[in-house]
PDB file of C-alpha atoms in Angstrom:
ATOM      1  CA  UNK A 201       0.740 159.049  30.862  1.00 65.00           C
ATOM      2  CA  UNK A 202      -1.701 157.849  28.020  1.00 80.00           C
ATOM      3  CA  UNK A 203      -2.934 161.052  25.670  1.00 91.00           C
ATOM      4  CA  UNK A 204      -4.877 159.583  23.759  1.00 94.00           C
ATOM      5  CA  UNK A 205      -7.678 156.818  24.927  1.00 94.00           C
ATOM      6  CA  UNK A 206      -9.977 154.451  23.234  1.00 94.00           C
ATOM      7  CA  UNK A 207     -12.040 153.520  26.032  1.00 91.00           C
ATOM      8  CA  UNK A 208     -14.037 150.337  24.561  1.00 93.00           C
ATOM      9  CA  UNK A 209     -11.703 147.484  23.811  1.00 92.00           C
ATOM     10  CA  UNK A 210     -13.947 145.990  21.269  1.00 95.00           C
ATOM     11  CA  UNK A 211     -17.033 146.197  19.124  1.00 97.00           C
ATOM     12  CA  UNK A 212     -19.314 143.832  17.294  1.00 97.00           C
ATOM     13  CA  UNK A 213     -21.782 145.279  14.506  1.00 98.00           C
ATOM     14  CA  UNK A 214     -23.976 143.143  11.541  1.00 98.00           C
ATOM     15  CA  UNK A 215     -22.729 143.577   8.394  1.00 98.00           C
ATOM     16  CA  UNK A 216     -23.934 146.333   6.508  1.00 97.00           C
ATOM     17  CA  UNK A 217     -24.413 148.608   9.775  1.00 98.00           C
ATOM     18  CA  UNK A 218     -22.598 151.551  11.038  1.00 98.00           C
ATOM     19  CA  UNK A 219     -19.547 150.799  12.887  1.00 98.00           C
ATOM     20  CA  UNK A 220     -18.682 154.014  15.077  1.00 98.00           C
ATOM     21  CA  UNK A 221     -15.383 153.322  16.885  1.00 98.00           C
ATOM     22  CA  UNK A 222     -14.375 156.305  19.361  1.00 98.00           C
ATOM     23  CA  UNK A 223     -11.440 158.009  20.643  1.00 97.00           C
ATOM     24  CA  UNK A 224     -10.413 161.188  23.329  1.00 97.00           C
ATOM     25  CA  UNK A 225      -7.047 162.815  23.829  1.00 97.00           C
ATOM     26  CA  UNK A 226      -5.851 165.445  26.159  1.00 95.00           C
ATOM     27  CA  UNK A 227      -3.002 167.350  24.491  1.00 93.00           C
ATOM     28  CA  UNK A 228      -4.502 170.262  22.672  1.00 93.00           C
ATOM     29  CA  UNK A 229      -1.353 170.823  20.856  1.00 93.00           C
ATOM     30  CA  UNK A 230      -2.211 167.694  18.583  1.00 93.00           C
ATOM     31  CA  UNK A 231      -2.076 168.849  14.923  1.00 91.00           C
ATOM     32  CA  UNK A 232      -2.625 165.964  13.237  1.00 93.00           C
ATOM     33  CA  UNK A 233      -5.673 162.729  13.948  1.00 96.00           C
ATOM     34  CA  UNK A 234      -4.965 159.638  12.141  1.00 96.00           C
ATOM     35  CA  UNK A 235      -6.416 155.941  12.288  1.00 97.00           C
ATOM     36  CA  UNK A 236      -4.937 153.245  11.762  1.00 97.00           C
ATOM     37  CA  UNK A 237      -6.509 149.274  11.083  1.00 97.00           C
ATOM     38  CA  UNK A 238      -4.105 146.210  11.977  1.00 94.00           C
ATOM     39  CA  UNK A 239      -4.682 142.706  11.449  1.00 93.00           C
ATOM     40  CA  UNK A 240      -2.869 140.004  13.014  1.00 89.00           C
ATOM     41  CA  UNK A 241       0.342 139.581  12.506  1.00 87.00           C
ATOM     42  CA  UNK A 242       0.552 142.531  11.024  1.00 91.00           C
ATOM     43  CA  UNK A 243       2.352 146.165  11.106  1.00 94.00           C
ATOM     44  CA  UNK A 244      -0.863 148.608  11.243  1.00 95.00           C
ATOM     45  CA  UNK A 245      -1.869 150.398   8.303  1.00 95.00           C
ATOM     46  CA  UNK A 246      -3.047 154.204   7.734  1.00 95.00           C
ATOM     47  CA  UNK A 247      -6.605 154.140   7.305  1.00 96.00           C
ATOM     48  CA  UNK A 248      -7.853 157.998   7.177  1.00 96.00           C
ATOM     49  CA  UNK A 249      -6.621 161.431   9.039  1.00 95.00           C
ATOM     50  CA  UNK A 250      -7.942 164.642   9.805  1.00 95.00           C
ATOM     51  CA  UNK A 251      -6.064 168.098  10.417  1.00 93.00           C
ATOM     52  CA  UNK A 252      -6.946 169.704  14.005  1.00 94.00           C
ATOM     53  CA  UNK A 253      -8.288 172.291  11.621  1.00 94.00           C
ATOM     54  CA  UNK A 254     -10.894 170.373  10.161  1.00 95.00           C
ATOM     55  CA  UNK A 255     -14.088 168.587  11.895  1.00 96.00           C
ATOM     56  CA  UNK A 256     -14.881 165.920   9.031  1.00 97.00           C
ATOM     57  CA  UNK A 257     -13.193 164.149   6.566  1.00 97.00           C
ATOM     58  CA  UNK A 258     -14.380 161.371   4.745  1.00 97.00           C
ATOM     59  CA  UNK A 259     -13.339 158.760   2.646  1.00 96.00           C
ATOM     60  CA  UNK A 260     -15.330 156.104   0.849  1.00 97.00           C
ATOM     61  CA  UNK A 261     -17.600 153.795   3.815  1.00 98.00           C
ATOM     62  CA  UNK A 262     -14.283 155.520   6.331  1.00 98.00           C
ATOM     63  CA  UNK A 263     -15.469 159.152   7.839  1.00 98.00           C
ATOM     64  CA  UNK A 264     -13.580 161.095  10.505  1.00 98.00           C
ATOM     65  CA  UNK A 265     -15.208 163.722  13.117  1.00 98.00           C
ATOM     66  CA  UNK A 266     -13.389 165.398  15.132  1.00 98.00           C
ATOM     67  CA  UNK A 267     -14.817 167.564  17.928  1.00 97.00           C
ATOM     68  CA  UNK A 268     -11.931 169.722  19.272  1.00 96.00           C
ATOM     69  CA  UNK A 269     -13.765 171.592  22.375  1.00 95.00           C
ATOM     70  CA  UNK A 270     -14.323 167.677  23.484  1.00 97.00           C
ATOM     71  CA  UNK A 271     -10.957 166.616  22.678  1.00 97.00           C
ATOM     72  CA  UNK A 272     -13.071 163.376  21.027  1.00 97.00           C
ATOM     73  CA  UNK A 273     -12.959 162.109  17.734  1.00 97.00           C
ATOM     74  CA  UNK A 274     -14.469 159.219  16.279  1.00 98.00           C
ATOM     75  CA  UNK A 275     -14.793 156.753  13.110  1.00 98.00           C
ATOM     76  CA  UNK A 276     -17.505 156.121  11.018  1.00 98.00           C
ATOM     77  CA  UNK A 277     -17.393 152.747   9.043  1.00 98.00           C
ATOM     78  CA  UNK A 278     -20.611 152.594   6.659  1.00 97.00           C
ATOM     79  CA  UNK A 279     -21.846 150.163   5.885  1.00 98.00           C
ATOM     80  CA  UNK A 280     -19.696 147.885   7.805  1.00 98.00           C
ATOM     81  CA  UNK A 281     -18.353 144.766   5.782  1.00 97.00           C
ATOM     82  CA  UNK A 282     -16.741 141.443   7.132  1.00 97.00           C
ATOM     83  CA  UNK A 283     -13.474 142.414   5.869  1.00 96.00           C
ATOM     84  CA  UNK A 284     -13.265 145.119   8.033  1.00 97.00           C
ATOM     85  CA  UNK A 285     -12.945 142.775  11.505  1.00 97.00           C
ATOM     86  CA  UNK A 286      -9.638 143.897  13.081  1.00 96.00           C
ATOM     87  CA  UNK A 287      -8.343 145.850  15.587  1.00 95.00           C
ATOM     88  CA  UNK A 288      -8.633 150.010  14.986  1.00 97.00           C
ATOM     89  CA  UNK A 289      -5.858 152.501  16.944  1.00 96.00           C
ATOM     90  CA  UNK A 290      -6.550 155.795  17.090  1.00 96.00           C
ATOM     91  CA  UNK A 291      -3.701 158.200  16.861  1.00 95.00           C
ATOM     92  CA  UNK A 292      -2.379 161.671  17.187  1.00 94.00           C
ATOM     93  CA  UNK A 293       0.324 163.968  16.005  1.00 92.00           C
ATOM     94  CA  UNK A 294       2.494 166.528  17.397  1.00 88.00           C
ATOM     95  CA  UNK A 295       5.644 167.938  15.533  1.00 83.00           C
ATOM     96  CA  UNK A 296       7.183 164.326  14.378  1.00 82.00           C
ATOM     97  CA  UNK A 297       5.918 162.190  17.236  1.00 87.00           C
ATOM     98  CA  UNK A 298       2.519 159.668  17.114  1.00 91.00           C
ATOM     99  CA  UNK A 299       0.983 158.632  19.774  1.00 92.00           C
ATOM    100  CA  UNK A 300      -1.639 155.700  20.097  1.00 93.00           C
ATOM    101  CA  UNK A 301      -4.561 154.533  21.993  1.00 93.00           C
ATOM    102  CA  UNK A 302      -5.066 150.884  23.163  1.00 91.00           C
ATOM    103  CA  UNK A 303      -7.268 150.100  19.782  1.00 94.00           C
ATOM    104  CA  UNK A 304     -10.366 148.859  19.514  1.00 95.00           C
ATOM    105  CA  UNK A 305     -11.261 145.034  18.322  1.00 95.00           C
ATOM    106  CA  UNK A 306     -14.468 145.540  15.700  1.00 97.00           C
ATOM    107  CA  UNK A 307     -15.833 142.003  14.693  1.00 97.00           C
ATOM    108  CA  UNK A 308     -18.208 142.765  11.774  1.00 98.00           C
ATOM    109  CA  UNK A 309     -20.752 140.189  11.908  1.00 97.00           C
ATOM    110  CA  UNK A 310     -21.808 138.272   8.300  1.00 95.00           C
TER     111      UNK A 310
ATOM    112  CA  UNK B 266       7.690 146.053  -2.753  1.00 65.00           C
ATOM    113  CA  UNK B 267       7.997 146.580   0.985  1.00 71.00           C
ATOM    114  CA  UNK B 268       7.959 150.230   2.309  1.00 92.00           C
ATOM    115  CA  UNK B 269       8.952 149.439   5.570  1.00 96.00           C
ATOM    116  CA  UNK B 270      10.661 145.978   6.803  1.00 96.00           C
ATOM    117  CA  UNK B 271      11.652 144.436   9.945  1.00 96.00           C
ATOM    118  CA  UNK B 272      13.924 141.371  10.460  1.00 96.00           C
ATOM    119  CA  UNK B 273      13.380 139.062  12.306  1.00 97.00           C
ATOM    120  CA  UNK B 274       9.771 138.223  12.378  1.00 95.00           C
ATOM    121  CA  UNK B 275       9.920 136.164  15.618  1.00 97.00           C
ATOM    122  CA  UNK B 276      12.741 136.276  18.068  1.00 97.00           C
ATOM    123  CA  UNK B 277      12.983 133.709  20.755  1.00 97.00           C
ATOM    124  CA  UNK B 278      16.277 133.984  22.657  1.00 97.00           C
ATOM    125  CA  UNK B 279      17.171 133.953  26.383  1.00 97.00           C
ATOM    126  CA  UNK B 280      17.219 135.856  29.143  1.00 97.00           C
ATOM    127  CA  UNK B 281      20.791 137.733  29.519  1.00 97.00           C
ATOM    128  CA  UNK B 282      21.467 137.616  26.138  1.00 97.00           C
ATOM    129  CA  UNK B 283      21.719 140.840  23.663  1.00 98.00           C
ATOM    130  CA  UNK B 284      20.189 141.015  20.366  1.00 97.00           C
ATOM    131  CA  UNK B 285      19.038 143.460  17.678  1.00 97.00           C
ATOM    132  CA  UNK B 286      16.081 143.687  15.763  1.00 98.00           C
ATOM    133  CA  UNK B 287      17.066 145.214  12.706  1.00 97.00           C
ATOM    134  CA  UNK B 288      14.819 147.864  10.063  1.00 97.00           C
ATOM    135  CA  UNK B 289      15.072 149.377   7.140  1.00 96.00           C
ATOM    136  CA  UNK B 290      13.215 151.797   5.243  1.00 96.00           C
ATOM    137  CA  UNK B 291      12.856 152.618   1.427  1.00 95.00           C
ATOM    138  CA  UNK B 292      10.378 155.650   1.391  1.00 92.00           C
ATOM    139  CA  UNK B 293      12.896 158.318   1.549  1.00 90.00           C
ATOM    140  CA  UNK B 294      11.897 159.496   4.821  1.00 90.00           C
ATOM    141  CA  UNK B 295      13.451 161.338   7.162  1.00 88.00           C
ATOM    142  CA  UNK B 296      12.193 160.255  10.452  1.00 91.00           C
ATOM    143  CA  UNK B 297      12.074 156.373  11.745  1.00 93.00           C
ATOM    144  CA  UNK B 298      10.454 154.784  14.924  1.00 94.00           C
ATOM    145  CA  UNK B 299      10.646 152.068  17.508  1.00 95.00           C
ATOM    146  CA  UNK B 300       7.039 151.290  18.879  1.00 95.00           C
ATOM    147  CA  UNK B 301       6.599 148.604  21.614  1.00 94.00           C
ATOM    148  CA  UNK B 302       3.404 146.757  21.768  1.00 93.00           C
ATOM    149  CA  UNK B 303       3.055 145.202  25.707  1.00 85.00           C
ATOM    150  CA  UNK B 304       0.041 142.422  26.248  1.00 79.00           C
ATOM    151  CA  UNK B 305      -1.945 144.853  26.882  1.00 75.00           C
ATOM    152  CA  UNK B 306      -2.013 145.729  23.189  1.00 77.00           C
ATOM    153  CA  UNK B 307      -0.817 149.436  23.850  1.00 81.00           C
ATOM    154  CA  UNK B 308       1.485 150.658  21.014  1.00 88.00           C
ATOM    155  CA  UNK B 309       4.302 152.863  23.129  1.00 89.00           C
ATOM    156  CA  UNK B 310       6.804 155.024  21.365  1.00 90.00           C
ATOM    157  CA  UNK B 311       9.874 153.991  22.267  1.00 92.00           C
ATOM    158  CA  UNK B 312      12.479 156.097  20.109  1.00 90.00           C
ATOM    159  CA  UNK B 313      12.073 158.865  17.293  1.00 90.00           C
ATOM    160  CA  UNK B 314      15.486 159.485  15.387  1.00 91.00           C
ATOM    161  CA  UNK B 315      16.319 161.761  12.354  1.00 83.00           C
ATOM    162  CA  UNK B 316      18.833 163.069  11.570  1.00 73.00           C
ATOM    163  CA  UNK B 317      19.190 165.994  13.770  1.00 69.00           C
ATOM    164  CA  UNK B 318      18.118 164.371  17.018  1.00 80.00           C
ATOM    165  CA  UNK B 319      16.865 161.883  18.854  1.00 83.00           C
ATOM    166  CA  UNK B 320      14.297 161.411  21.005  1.00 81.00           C
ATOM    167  CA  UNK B 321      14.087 158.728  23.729  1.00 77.00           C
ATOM    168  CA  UNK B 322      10.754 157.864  25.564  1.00 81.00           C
ATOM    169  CA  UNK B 323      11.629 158.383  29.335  1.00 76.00           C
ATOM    170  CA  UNK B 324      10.372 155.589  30.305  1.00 85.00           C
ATOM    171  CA  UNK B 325      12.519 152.839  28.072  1.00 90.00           C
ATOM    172  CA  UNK B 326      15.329 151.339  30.185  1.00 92.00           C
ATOM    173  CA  UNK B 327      18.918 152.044  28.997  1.00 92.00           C
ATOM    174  CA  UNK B 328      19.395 148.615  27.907  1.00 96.00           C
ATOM    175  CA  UNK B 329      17.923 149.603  24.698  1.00 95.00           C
ATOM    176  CA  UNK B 330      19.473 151.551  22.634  1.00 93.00           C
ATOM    177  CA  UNK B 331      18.587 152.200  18.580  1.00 92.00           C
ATOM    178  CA  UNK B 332      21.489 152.872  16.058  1.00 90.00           C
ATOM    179  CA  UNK B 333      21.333 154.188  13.040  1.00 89.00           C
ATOM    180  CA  UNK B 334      24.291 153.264  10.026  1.00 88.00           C
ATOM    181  CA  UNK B 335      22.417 155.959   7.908  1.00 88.00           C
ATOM    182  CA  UNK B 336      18.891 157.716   7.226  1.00 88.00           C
ATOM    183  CA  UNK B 337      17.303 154.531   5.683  1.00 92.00           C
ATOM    184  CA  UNK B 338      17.934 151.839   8.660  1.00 94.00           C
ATOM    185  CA  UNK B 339      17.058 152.278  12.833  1.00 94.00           C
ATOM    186  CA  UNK B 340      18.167 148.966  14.323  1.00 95.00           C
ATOM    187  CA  UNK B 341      16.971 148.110  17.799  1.00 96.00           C
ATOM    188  CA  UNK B 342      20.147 147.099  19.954  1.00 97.00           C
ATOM    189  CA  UNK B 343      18.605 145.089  23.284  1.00 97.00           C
ATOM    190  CA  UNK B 344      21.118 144.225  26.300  1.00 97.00           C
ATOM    191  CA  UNK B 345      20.707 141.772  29.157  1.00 97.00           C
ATOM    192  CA  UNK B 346      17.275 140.664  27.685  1.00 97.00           C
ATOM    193  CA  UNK B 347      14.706 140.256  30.529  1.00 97.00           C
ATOM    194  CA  UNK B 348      11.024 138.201  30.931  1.00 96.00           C
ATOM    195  CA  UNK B 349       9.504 141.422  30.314  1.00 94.00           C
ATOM    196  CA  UNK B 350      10.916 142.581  27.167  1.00 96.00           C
ATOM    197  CA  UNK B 351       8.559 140.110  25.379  1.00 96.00           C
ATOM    198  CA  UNK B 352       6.411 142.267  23.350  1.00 95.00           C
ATOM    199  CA  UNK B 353       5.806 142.836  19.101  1.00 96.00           C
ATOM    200  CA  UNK B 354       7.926 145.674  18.258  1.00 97.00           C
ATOM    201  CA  UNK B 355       7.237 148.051  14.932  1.00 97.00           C
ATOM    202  CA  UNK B 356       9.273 150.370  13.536  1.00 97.00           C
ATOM    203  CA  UNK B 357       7.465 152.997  11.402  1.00 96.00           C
ATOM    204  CA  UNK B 358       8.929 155.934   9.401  1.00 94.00           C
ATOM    205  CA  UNK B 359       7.461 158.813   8.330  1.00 91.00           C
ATOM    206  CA  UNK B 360       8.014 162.051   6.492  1.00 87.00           C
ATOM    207  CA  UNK B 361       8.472 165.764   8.276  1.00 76.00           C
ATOM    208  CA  UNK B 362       6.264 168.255   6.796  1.00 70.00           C
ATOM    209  CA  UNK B 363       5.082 166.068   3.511  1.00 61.00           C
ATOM    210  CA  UNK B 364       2.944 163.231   5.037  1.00 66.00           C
ATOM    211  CA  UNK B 365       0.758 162.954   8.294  1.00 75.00           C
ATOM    212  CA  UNK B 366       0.573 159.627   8.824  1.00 89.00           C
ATOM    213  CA  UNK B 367       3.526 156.910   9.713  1.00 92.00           C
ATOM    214  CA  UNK B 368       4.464 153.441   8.065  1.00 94.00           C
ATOM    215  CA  UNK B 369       4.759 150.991   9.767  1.00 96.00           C
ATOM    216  CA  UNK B 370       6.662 147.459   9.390  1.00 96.00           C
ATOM    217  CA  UNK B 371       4.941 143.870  10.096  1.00 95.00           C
ATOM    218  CA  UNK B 372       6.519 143.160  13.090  1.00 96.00           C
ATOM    219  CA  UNK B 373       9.022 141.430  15.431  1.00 97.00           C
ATOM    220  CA  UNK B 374       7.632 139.351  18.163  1.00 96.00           C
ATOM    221  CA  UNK B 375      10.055 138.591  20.956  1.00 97.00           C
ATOM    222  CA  UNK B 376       9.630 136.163  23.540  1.00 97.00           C
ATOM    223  CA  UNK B 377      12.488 135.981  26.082  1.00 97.00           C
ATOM    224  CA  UNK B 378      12.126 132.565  28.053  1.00 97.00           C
TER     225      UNK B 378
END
């Protein structure tokens, strides 16, 4: 039983474009969005959130939308830079637990 | 200085045998985590623990079970290790009420062979 769902494995982009990386859930009791970037052979690392009371929230190139009557959200990366090739899971909150999507692979082409 | 930290990095080790995977934790939170991350690259909860309950994910066989000496370490006990426990499992902590987001260690890749 997967709640939340990134439904394209992977993504390439040029550098310096938008990157838009996107991600649907079905529990409406969700409180809390996050992302999260990994690289290999790595733990993933908090990238950006959003409260389920909010529809935007940006930070730097990194902006979150989140459209709650869709149960979607989605990342914004602009402009996209090389450094930012890795593999981006979407996640949710309710109460203490997280929950994760499959991720998405974004190669940022030079 | 490392928030969260997992021991051992890789794990290679038999079928049959038991081992733990251990973690530890220096943020001061309250809550800690076992994720499992299959071949398919899907990041599964497997346990949440704090220290008024825990919560097991259905779906994990009883042949794992976490323990926890005190609030800053969840160690991963695994019994009768099988083919398909290979995975990269992370352990993650996180803060009720003062944080939204989880941290999460580097790592522990298991092969059983």
């Amino acid at each position: 039983d997967q709640q939340v769902k990134q439904n394209s494995p992977s993504l390439s982009v040029q550098e310096g474009r938008i990157s838009i990386l996107n991600c649907d859930y079905t529990n409406s009791m969700f409180d809390y969005f996050l992302w999260y970037k990994k690289y290999p052979a790595e733990g993933p690392t908090f990238l950006i959130s959003i409260s389920s009371i909010k529809d935007k929230n940006e930070d730097g190139r990194f902006t979150v939308f989140l459209n709650k009557s869709a149960k979607h959200l989605s990342l914004h990366i602009v402009p996209s830079q090389p450094g930012d090739s890795a593999v981006y899971f979407c996640a949710a909150r309710f109460g203490n637990q997280f929950y994760f999507g499959t991720g998405t692979s974004l190669t940022v082409i030079p | 200085d490392t928030a969260v930290s997992q021991t051992p990095k890789y794990l290679v080790t038999q079928m049959g045998n038991d081992k733990s995977i251990k973690c530890e934790q220096n943020l001061g939170h309250d809550t800690m985590y076992w994720y499992k991350q299959d071949s398919k690259k899907f990041l599964k909860i497997m346990f949440s623990y704090n220290n008024k309950e825990l919560i097991i994910n259905e779906t994990v066989p009883n042949r794992f079970s976490p323990k926890s000496p005190d609030k800053a370490h969840l160690n991963l006990h695994i019994n009768s290790l099988e083919l398909g426990d290979s995975a990269v499992y992370f352990c993650a902590s996180s803060q009720e009420g003062a944080t939204t987001e989880a941290f999460f260690g580097q790592g522990t890749r298991l092969t059983v062979v």
